[in-house]
């Protein structure tokens, strides 16, 4: 199981839904939900796209300590 707590935090802080982010990434909402909950590993190219969207580093998206 993978752990990406910052994905959810960044999305909520931006007042976005999983559907919003999934559409931006060009994937299904269920797939994004699996990334966010850690059921699936998120591909690097999608992490890079999210980092550009949120204007943060990929490292900040995947860090587990706040």
Short mmCIF file of N, CA and C in Angstrom, two decimals:
data_model
loop_
_atom_site.label_atom_id
_atom_site.label_comp_id
_atom_site.label_asym_id
_atom_site.label_seq_id
_atom_site.Cartn_x
_atom_site.Cartn_y
_atom_site.Cartn_z
N UNK A 1 0.84 -1.19 0.00
CA UNK A 1 0.00 0.00 0.00
C UNK A 1 0.89 1.25 0.00
N UNK A 2 0.49 2.23 -0.74
CA UNK A 2 1.23 3.48 -0.87
C UNK A 2 0.58 4.54 0.01
N UNK A 3 1.30 5.59 0.32
CA UNK A 3 0.78 6.58 1.24
C UNK A 3 1.08 7.98 0.71
N UNK A 4 0.03 8.70 0.34
CA UNK A 4 0.17 10.05 -0.22
C UNK A 4 -0.77 11.04 0.48
N UNK A 5 -0.54 11.32 1.74
CA UNK A 5 -1.48 12.21 2.46
C UNK A 5 -1.53 13.62 1.90
N UNK A 6 -0.46 14.08 1.30
CA UNK A 6 -0.44 15.45 0.79
C UNK A 6 -1.33 15.64 -0.43
N UNK A 7 -1.57 14.59 -1.19
CA UNK A 7 -2.45 14.72 -2.36
C UNK A 7 -3.82 15.21 -1.94
N UNK A 8 -4.38 14.59 -0.93
CA UNK A 8 -5.70 14.99 -0.43
C UNK A 8 -5.62 16.39 0.17
N UNK A 9 -4.61 16.64 0.98
CA UNK A 9 -4.47 17.95 1.63
C UNK A 9 -4.40 19.08 0.60
N UNK A 10 -3.59 18.89 -0.43
CA UNK A 10 -3.44 19.93 -1.45
C UNK A 10 -4.76 20.16 -2.19
N UNK A 11 -5.46 19.08 -2.49
CA UNK A 11 -6.73 19.19 -3.20
C UNK A 11 -7.75 19.94 -2.36
N UNK A 12 -7.88 19.57 -1.11
CA UNK A 12 -8.86 20.21 -0.22
C UNK A 12 -8.48 21.67 0.02
N UNK A 13 -7.20 21.93 0.24
CA UNK A 13 -6.75 23.32 0.44
C UNK A 13 -7.07 24.20 -0.76
N UNK A 14 -7.16 23.58 -1.94
CA UNK A 14 -7.47 24.32 -3.17
C UNK A 14 -8.96 24.31 -3.49
N UNK A 15 -9.78 23.79 -2.57
CA UNK A 15 -11.24 23.71 -2.76
C UNK A 15 -11.61 22.98 -4.06
N UNK A 16 -10.93 21.86 -4.30
CA UNK A 16 -11.20 21.08 -5.49
C UNK A 16 -11.76 19.71 -5.11
N UNK A 17 -12.50 19.12 -6.02
CA UNK A 17 -13.01 17.76 -5.80
C UNK A 17 -12.08 16.76 -6.48
N UNK A 18 -12.26 15.50 -6.16
CA UNK A 18 -11.50 14.46 -6.85
C UNK A 18 -11.82 14.48 -8.34
N UNK A 19 -13.06 14.78 -8.68
CA UNK A 19 -13.46 14.86 -10.08
C UNK A 19 -12.67 15.96 -10.79
N UNK A 20 -12.52 17.12 -10.15
CA UNK A 20 -11.77 18.23 -10.74
C UNK A 20 -10.34 17.79 -11.07
N UNK A 21 -9.68 17.17 -10.11
CA UNK A 21 -8.29 16.77 -10.31
C UNK A 21 -8.19 15.65 -11.34
N UNK A 22 -9.10 14.70 -11.27
CA UNK A 22 -9.09 13.60 -12.23
C UNK A 22 -9.25 14.13 -13.66
N UNK A 23 -10.15 15.07 -13.85
CA UNK A 23 -10.34 15.67 -15.18
C UNK A 23 -9.07 16.36 -15.64
N UNK A 24 -8.41 17.10 -14.75
CA UNK A 24 -7.16 17.77 -15.09
C UNK A 24 -6.09 16.76 -15.52
N UNK A 25 -6.05 15.64 -14.81
CA UNK A 25 -5.05 14.62 -15.12
C UNK A 25 -5.44 13.73 -16.30
N UNK A 26 -6.70 13.79 -16.70
CA UNK A 26 -7.17 12.97 -17.80
C UNK A 26 -7.40 11.52 -17.41
N UNK A 27 -7.80 11.31 -16.15
CA UNK A 27 -8.06 9.96 -15.66
C UNK A 27 -9.43 9.90 -15.01
N UNK A 28 -9.87 8.70 -14.69
CA UNK A 28 -11.15 8.49 -14.03
C UNK A 28 -11.04 8.90 -12.56
N UNK A 29 -12.13 9.39 -12.01
CA UNK A 29 -12.15 9.80 -10.59
C UNK A 29 -11.81 8.63 -9.67
N UNK A 30 -12.27 7.45 -10.00
CA UNK A 30 -11.98 6.28 -9.14
C UNK A 30 -10.49 5.98 -9.12
N UNK A 31 -9.84 6.17 -10.25
CA UNK A 31 -8.40 5.96 -10.31
C UNK A 31 -7.69 6.98 -9.42
N UNK A 32 -8.11 8.24 -9.52
CA UNK A 32 -7.49 9.27 -8.68
C UNK A 32 -7.74 8.97 -7.20
N UNK A 33 -8.94 8.53 -6.88
CA UNK A 33 -9.26 8.18 -5.49
C UNK A 33 -8.32 7.08 -4.98
N UNK A 34 -8.03 6.11 -5.82
CA UNK A 34 -7.10 5.04 -5.43
C UNK A 34 -5.70 5.58 -5.20
N UNK A 35 -5.29 6.57 -5.96
CA UNK A 35 -3.99 7.20 -5.72
C UNK A 35 -4.00 7.94 -4.38
N UNK A 36 -5.05 8.70 -4.17
CA UNK A 36 -5.14 9.53 -2.97
C UNK A 36 -5.21 8.69 -1.70
N UNK A 37 -5.88 7.56 -1.76
CA UNK A 37 -6.02 6.70 -0.58
C UNK A 37 -4.87 5.71 -0.44
N UNK A 38 -3.99 5.68 -1.43
CA UNK A 38 -2.83 4.81 -1.34
C UNK A 38 -3.06 3.39 -1.81
N UNK A 39 -4.17 3.14 -2.44
CA UNK A 39 -4.45 1.79 -2.94
C UNK A 39 -3.65 1.47 -4.20
N UNK A 40 -3.24 2.52 -4.90
CA UNK A 40 -2.42 2.36 -6.12
C UNK A 40 -1.30 3.37 -6.08
N UNK A 41 -0.19 3.02 -6.67
CA UNK A 41 0.94 3.94 -6.78
C UNK A 41 0.65 4.93 -7.91
N UNK A 42 0.88 6.20 -7.63
CA UNK A 42 0.64 7.21 -8.66
C UNK A 42 1.87 7.30 -9.58
N UNK A 43 1.65 7.27 -10.87
CA UNK A 43 2.78 7.36 -11.81
C UNK A 43 3.52 8.70 -11.69
N UNK A 44 4.81 8.65 -11.94
CA UNK A 44 5.65 9.84 -11.82
C UNK A 44 5.15 10.97 -12.72
N UNK A 45 4.72 10.66 -13.94
CA UNK A 45 4.30 11.73 -14.84
C UNK A 45 3.06 12.45 -14.30
N UNK A 46 2.22 11.76 -13.55
CA UNK A 46 1.05 12.43 -12.95
C UNK A 46 1.47 13.25 -11.73
N UNK A 47 2.44 12.76 -10.97
CA UNK A 47 2.97 13.55 -9.85
C UNK A 47 3.59 14.85 -10.38
N UNK A 48 4.30 14.76 -11.48
CA UNK A 48 4.90 15.96 -12.07
C UNK A 48 3.82 16.95 -12.52
N UNK A 49 2.78 16.43 -13.11
CA UNK A 49 1.70 17.30 -13.57
C UNK A 49 1.01 17.98 -12.38
N UNK A 50 0.78 17.21 -11.31
CA UNK A 50 0.17 17.80 -10.11
C UNK A 50 1.09 18.84 -9.46
N UNK A 51 2.37 18.57 -9.44
CA UNK A 51 3.32 19.52 -8.87
C UNK A 51 3.29 20.84 -9.65
N UNK A 52 3.22 20.76 -10.96
CA UNK A 52 3.11 21.99 -11.76
C UNK A 52 1.80 22.71 -11.47
N UNK A 53 0.72 21.96 -11.35
CA UNK A 53 -0.59 22.55 -11.09
C UNK A 53 -0.61 23.30 -9.76
N UNK A 54 -0.09 22.65 -8.72
CA UNK A 54 -0.10 23.25 -7.38
C UNK A 54 1.08 24.19 -7.15
N UNK A 55 2.02 24.22 -8.12
CA UNK A 55 3.22 25.07 -8.01
C UNK A 55 4.07 24.68 -6.79
N UNK A 56 4.29 23.39 -6.66
CA UNK A 56 5.13 22.84 -5.59
C UNK A 56 6.06 21.80 -6.20
N UNK A 57 6.99 21.30 -5.40
CA UNK A 57 7.88 20.24 -5.87
C UNK A 57 7.19 18.88 -5.74
N UNK A 58 7.66 17.95 -6.53
CA UNK A 58 7.14 16.58 -6.41
C UNK A 58 7.42 16.06 -4.99
N UNK A 59 8.58 16.39 -4.45
CA UNK A 59 8.91 15.96 -3.09
C UNK A 59 7.86 16.40 -2.08
N UNK A 60 7.38 17.61 -2.22
CA UNK A 60 6.39 18.10 -1.26
C UNK A 60 5.05 17.36 -1.38
N UNK A 61 4.76 16.82 -2.56
CA UNK A 61 3.53 16.05 -2.73
C UNK A 61 3.62 14.67 -2.11
N UNK A 62 4.81 14.11 -2.08
CA UNK A 62 4.93 12.73 -1.60
C UNK A 62 5.47 12.62 -0.18
N UNK A 63 5.86 13.73 0.43
CA UNK A 63 6.37 13.63 1.79
C UNK A 63 5.25 13.21 2.73
N UNK A 64 5.62 12.45 3.75
CA UNK A 64 4.62 11.93 4.68
C UNK A 64 4.60 12.68 5.99
N UNK A 65 5.62 13.45 6.30
CA UNK A 65 5.66 14.23 7.52
C UNK A 65 5.33 15.68 7.22
N UNK A 66 4.53 16.26 8.08
CA UNK A 66 4.17 17.68 7.89
C UNK A 66 5.02 18.54 8.77
#
